[in-house]
Coordinates of C-alpha atoms and ligand atoms in Angstrom, one line a residue:
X119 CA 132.7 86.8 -38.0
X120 CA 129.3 86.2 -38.1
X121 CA 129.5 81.9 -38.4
X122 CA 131.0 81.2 -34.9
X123 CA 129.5 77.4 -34.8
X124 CA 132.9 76.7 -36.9
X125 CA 130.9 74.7 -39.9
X126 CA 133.2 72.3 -41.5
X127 CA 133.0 74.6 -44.8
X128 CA 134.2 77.4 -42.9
X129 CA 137.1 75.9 -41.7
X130 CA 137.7 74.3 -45.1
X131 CA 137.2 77.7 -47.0
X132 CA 140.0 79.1 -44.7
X133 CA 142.7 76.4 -45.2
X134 CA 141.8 77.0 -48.7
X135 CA 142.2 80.7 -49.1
X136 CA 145.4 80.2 -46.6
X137 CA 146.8 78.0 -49.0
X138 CA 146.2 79.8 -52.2
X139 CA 147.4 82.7 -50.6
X140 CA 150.6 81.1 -49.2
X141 CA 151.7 79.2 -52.6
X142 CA 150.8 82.3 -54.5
X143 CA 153.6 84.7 -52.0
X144 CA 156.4 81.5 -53.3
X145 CA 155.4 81.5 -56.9
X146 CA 158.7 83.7 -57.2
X147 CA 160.5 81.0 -56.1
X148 CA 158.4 78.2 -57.1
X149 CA 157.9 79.3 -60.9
X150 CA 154.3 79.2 -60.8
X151 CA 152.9 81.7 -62.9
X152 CA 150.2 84.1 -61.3
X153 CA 147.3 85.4 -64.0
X154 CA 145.3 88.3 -62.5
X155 CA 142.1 88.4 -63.6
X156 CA 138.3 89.6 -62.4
X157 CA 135.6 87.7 -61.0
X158 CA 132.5 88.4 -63.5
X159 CA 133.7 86.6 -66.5
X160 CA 136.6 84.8 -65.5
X161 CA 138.2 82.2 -67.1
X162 CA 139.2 79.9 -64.0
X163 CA 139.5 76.4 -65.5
X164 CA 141.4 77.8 -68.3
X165 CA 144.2 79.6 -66.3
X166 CA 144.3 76.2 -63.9
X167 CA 144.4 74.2 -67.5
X168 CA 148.1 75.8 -67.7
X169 CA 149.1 75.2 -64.2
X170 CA 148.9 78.7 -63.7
X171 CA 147.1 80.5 -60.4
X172 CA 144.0 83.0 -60.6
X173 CA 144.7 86.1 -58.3
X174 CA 141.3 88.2 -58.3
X175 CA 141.9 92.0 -57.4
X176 CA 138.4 92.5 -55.9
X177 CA 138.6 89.6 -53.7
X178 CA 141.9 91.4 -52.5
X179 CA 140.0 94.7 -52.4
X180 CA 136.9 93.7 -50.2
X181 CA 139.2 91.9 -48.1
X182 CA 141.1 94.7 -47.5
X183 CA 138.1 96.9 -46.8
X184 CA 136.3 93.5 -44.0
X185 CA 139.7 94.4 -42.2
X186 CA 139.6 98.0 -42.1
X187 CA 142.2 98.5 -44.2
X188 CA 141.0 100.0 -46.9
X189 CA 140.7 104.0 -45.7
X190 CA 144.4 104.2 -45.4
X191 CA 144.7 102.2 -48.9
X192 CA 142.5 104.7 -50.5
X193 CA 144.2 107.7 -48.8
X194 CA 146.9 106.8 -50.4
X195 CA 145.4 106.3 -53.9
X196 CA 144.3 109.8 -53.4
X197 CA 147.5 111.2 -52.6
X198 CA 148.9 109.7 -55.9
X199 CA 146.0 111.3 -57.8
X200 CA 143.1 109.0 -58.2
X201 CA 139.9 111.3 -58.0
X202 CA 137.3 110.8 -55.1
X203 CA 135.2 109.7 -57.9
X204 CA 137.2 106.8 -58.8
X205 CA 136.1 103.1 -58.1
X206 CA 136.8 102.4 -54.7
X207 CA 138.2 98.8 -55.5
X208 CA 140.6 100.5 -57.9
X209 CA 141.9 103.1 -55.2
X210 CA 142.5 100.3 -52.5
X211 CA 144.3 98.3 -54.7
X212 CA 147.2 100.9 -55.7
X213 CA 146.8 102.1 -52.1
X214 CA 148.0 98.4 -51.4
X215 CA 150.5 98.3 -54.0
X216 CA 151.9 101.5 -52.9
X217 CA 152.3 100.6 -49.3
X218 CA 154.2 97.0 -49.9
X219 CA 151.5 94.8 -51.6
X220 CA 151.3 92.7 -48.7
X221 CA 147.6 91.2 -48.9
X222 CA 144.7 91.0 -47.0
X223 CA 145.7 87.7 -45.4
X224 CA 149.4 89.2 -44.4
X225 CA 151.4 87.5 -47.3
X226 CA 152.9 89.6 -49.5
X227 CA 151.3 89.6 -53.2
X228 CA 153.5 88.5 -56.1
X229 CA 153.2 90.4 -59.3
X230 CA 151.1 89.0 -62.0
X231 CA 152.7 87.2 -64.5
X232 CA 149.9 88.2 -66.7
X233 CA 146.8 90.1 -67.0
X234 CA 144.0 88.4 -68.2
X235 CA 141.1 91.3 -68.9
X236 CA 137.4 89.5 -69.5
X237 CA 135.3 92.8 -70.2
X238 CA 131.9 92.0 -68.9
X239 CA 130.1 95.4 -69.1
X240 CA 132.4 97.6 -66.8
X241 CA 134.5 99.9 -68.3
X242 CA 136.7 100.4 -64.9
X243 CA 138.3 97.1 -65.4
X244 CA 140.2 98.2 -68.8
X245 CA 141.1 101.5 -66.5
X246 CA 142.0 99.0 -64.0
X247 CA 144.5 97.4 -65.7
X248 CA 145.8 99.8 -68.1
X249 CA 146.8 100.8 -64.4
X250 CA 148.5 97.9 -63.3
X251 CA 150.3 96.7 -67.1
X252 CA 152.3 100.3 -66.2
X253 CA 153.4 99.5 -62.8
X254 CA 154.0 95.6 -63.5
X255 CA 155.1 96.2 -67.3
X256 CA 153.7 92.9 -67.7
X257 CA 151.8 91.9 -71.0
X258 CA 147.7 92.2 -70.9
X259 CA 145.5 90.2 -72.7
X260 CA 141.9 91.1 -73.7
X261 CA 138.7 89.1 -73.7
X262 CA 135.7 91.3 -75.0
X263 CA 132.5 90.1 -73.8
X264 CA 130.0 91.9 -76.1
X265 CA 127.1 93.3 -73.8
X266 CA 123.8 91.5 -74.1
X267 CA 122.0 94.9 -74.9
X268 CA 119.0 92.9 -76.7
X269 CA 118.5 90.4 -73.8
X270 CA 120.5 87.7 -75.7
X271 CA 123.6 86.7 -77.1
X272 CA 123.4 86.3 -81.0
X273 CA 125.7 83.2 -82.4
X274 CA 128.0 86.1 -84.1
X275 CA 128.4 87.4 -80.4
X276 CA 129.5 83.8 -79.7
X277 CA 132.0 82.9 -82.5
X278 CA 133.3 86.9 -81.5
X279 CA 134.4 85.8 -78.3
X280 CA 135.4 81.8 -79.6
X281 CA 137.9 83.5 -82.1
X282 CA 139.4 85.8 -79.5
X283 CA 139.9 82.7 -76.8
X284 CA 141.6 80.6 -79.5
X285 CA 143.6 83.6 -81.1
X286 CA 144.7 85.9 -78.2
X287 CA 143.5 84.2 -74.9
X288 CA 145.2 80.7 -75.2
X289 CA 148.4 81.7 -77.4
X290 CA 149.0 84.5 -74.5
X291 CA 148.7 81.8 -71.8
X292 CA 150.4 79.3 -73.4
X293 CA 153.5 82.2 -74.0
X294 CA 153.7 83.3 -70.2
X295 CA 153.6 79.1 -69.1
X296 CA 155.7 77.7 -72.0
X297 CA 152.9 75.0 -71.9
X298 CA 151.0 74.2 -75.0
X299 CA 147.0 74.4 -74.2
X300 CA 145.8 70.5 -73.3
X301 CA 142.0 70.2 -73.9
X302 CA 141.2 67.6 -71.6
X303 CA 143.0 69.2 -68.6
X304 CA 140.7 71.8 -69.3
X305 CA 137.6 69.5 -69.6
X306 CA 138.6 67.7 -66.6
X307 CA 138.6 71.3 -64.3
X308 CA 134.9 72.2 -66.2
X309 CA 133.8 69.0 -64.6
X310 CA 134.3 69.9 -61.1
X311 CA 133.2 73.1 -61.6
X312 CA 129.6 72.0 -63.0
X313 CA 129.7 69.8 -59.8
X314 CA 130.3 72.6 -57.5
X315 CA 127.8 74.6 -59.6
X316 CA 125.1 72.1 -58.5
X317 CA 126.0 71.9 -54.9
X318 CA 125.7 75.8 -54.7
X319 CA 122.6 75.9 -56.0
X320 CA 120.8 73.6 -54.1
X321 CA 122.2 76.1 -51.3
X322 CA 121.1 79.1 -53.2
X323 CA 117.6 77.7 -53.6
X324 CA 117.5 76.6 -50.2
X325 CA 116.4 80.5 -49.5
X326 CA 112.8 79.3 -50.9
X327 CA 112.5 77.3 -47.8
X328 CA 110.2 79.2 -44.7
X329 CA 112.2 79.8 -42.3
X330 CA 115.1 80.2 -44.5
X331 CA 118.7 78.2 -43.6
X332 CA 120.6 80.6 -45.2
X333 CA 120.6 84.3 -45.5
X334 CA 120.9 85.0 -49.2
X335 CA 123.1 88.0 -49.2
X336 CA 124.7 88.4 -46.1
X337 CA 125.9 85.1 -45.3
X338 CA 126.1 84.0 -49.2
X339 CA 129.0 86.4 -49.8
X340 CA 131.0 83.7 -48.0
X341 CA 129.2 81.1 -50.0
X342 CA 130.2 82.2 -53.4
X343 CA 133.6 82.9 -52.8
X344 CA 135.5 80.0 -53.3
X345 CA 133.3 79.7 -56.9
X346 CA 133.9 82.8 -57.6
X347 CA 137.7 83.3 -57.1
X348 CA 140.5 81.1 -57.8
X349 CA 138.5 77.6 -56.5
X350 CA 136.3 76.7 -59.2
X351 CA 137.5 74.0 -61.4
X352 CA 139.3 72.3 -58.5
X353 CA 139.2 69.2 -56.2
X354 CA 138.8 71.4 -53.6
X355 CA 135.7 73.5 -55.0
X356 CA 133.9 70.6 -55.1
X357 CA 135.1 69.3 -51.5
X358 CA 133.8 72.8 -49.8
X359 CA 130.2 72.9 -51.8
X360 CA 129.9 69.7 -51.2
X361 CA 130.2 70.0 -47.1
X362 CA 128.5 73.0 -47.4
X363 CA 125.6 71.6 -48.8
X364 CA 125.2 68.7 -46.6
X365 CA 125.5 71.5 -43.6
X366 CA 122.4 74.0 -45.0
X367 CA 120.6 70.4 -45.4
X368 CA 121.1 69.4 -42.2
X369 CA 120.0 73.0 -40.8
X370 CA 117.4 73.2 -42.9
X371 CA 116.3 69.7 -41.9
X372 CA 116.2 71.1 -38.2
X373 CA 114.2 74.0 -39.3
X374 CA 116.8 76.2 -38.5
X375 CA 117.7 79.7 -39.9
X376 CA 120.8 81.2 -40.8
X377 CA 123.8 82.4 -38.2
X378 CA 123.8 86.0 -38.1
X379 CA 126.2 88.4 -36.3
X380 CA 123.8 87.8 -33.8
X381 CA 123.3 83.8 -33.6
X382 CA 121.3 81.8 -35.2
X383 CA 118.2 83.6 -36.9
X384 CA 115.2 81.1 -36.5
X385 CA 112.1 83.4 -35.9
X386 CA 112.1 85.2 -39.1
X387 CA 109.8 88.3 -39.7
X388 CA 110.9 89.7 -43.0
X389 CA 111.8 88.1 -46.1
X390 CA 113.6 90.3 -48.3
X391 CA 115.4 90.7 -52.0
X392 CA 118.6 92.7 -52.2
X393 CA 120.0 94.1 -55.1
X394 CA 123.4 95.8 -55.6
X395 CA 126.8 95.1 -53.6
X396 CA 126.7 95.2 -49.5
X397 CA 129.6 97.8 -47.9
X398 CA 132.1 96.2 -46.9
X399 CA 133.9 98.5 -44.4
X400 CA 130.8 98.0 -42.1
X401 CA 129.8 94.6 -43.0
X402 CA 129.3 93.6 -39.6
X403 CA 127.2 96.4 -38.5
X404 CA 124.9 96.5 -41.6
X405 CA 124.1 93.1 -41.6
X406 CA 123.2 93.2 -37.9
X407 CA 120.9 96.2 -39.0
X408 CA 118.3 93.0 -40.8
X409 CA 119.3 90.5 -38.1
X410 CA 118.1 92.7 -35.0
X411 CA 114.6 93.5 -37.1
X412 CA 114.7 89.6 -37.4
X413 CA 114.6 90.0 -41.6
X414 CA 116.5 87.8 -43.4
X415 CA 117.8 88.0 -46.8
X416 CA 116.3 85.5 -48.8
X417 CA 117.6 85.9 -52.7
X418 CA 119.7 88.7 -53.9
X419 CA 121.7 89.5 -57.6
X420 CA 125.5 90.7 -56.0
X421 CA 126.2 86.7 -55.2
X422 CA 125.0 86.2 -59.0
X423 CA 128.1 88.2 -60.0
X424 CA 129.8 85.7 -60.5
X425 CA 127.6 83.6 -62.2
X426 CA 123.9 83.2 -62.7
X427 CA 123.9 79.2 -61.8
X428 CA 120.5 79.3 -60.1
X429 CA 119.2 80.1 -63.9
X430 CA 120.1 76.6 -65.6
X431 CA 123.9 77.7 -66.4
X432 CA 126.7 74.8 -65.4
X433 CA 130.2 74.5 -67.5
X434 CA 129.7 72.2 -70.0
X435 CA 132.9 70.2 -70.4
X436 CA 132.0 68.8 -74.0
X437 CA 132.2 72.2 -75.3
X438 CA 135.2 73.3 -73.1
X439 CA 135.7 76.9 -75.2
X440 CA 131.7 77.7 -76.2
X441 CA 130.7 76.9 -72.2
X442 CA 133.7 79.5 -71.3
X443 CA 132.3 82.1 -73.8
X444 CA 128.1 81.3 -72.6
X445 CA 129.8 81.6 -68.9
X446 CA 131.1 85.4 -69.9
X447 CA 128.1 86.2 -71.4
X448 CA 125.8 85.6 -68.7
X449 CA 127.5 87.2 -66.0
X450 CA 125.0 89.7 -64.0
X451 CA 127.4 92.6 -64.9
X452 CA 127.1 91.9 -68.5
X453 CA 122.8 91.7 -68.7
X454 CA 120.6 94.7 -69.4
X455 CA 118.3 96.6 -67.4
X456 CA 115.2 94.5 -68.1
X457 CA 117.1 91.1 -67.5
X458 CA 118.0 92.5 -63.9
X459 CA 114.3 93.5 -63.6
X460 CA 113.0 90.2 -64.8
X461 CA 115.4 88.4 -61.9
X462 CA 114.6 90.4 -59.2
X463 CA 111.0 89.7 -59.6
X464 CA 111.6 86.0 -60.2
X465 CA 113.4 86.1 -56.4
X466 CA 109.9 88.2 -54.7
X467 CA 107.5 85.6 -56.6
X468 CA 109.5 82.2 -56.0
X469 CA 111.3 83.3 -52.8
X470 CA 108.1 84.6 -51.3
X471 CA 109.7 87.5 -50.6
X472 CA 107.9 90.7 -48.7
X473 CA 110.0 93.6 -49.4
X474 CA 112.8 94.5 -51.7
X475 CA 116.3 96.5 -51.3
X476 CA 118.4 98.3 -53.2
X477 CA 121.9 99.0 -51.4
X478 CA 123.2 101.7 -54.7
X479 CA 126.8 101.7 -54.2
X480 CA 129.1 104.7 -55.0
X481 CA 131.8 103.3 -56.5
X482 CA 130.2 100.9 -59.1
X483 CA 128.3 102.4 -62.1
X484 CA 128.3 98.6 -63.2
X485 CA 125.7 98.1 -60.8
X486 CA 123.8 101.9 -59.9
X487 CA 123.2 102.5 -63.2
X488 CA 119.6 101.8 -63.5
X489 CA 118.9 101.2 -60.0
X490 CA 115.9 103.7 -59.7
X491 CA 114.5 102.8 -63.1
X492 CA 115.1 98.9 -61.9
X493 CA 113.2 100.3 -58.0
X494 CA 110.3 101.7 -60.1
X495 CA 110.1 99.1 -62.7
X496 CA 109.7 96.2 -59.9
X497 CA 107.4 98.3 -57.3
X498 CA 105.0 98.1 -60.5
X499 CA 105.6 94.5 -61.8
X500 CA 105.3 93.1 -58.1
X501 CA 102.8 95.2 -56.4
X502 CA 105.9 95.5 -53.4
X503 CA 107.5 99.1 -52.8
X504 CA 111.0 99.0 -52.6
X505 CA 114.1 100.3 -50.0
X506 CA 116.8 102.5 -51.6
X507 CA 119.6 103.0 -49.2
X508 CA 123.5 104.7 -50.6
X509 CA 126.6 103.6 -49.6
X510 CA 129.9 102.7 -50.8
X511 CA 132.3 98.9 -51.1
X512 CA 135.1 99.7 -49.5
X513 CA 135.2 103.7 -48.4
X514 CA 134.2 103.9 -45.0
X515 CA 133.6 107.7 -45.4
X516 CA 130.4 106.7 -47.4
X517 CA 128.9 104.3 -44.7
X518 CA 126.7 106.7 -42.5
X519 CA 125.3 104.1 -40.5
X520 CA 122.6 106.1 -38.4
X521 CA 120.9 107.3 -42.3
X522 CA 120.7 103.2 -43.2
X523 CA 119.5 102.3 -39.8
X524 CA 116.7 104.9 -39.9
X525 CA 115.9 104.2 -43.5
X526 CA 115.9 100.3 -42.8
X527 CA 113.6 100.9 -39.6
X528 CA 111.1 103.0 -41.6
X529 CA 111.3 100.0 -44.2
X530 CA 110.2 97.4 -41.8
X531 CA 107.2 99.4 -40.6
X532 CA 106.1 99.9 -43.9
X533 CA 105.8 96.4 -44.7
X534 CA 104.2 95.5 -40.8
X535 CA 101.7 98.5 -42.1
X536 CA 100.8 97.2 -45.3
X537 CA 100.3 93.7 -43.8
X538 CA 98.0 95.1 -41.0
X539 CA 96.2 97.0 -43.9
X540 CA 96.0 93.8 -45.5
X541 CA 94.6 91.7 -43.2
X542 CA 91.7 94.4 -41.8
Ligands
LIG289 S1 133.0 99.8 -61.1 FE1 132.0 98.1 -60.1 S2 132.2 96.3 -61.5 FE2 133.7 97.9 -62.1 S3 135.6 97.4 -61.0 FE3 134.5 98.9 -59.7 S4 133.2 97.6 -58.3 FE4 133.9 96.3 -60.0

């Protein structure tokens, strides 16, 4: 991929991931128990707390689809009777499951000991693992994370989600591990993570900088993913934000720009905010679609999925349940239209951003709901028109690369107009 140098976090990130991936294929043998759960809203430090390990189906899922693997996956879903309109996550994951559940990295998956359900504003996930409880016939558990319609979550919308960790959440955890829940194990993992959280987002941030070290989309899907799957809460989370951040310092030191698919990035023309999930299938190819116009990425809301850190949020260990509930709660998939709206023209004013994308994916009504009222909504707040390109996560028969390179190139001459028009 795209980081050839071989940065020390890269190198870490993969032992990691290796490692999970490994101990998770001998947690049959081992005993270990394996909790599935989703990244917006999950409850990492709690399912470490128990000794247990975090499997995350997307991660599986986009995996899948960076390795071409996904059309035969989804083929397969089809063939079983999942519509075309079906979340293309879904479809790749019983694809996978249907053909051997060997994962993304080659080992083979184990099944989940338990299915831990956060429900942050997308309805697929129930569908999801309503799917899964009758292939595994393995007991679910359900977190629900009441929507922040109003912008805000109310203290009942709080104690809601306290009630359900400490009536249904722990007792189920503690039933699949036959350990009894220990609050300061779990303090001690929401420690690391708000130490992790810090490191990433002095890296986030770092896309304020002109040039920009990093590219905030692109090359900050890697960034997040150790947070946001089974690595935050751990020793090694911190180790891996920790290098990372001491590597975009160093390159940012230098004056250096981010490593695209096409080497390092330093003479940066565009600076743009992206909203909505990249494709996956064509990651590659789409990304070198900004790097050959020299634009960079500077902010975008898909690596907030996980988290909106770069807004003040950090795991508060001395209120180990009530940080886990705020944590659900303000997950990008869980905020209203106007919060998204608010966000992406915080990135354009403090990112100095001069264009805006939206990349309206398929698959996820989570995030394309909206979109246009969110393109018109920010063309008027900021003063900048917007991109709007379609495409899909993980279906490669909705990547047409030829529309997105045309659309992007049209982009990119509309800003160098208006800066021409501008300056006369
Ligand atoms: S619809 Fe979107 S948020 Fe929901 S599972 Fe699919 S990709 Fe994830």
């Amino acid at each position: 991929m795209a980081e050839a140098q071989k940065d020390r976090s890269m190198t870490l990130q993969k032992e990691m991931i290796a490692g999970h991936f490994e101990r998770m294929e001998r947690a049959p043998e081992t005993g270990e128990k394996v909790v599935y759960t989703f990244v917006p809203g999950n409850l990492t430090e709690l399912i470490r707390s128990f000794g247990a390990l975090p499997m995350l189906p997307e991660i599986n899922a986009l995996q899948s689809g960076m390795r071409k693997l996904s059309g035969d996956y989804i083929a397969e879903a089809e063939r079983s009777g999942h519509s075309e309109d079906v979340c293309t996550y879904v479809k790749c994951d019983i694809g996978m499951l249907r053909s051997g559940n060997i994962g993304p990295s080659g080992t083979k998956l184990p099944k989940p000991d338990l299915l831990l359900l956060s429900y942050t504003g997308c309805y697929t996930f129930m569908k999801w693992f309503e799917l899964l409880r009758e292939e595994y016939d393995c007991p679910c558990v359900f977190l629900h994370v009441p929507y922040q319609g109003d912008g805000v979550m109310e203290p009942a919308h709080r104690e809601y989600m306290l009630k359900q960790i400490k009536e249904q959440v722990i007792p189920a955890l503690e039933q699949v591990t036959g350990r009894a829940y220990d609050e300061e194990k779990l303090k001690y993992h929401l420690a690391l993570s708000a130490q992790a959280e810090d490191d990433l987002v002095a890296v986030l941030q770092a896309g304020k900088q002109v040039p920009s070290p990093i590219d905030g989309y692109f090359g900050t899907v890697y960034y997040v993913g150790p947070i946001f799957s089974a690595f935050r809460g751990t020793p090694e989370g911190v180790e891996y934000y920790k290098a990372l951040r001491a590597e975009i310092e160093e390159r940012s030191a230098a004056g250096l720009g981010p490593v695209t698919p096409d080497g390092p990035l330093n003479d940066q023309r565009y600076r743009l905010v992206v909203e909505g999930p990249p494709n996956w299938t064509s990651f590659r190819d789409f990304w070198k679609m900004f790097s050959d116009e020299k634009a960079v990425v500077v902010a975008s809301t898909y690596t907030k999925v996980g988290g909106t850190y770069d807004f003040g949020f950090r795991h508060d260990p001395s209120d180990p349940l009530g940080t886990l509930a705020d944590y659900c709660s303000g997950c990008y998939t869980n905020l209203n239209l106007p919060a998204r709206v608010d966000m992406l023209v915080n990135y354009i004013h403090e990112y100095k951003a001069d264009g805006f994308l939206i990349n309206s994916v398929k698959s996820c009504n989570s995030f394309s709901a909206g979109q246009l009222m969110i393109l018109r909504e920010v063309e008027k707040r900021t003063g900048i028109p917007g991109a709007f390109i379609e495409s899909d996560l993980v279906d490669p028969r909705y990547f047409s690369a030829a529309n997105i390179k045309n659309r992007l190139e049209s982009y990119f001459q509309m800003i160098d107009a208006r800066r021409v028009g501008k300056s006369a």
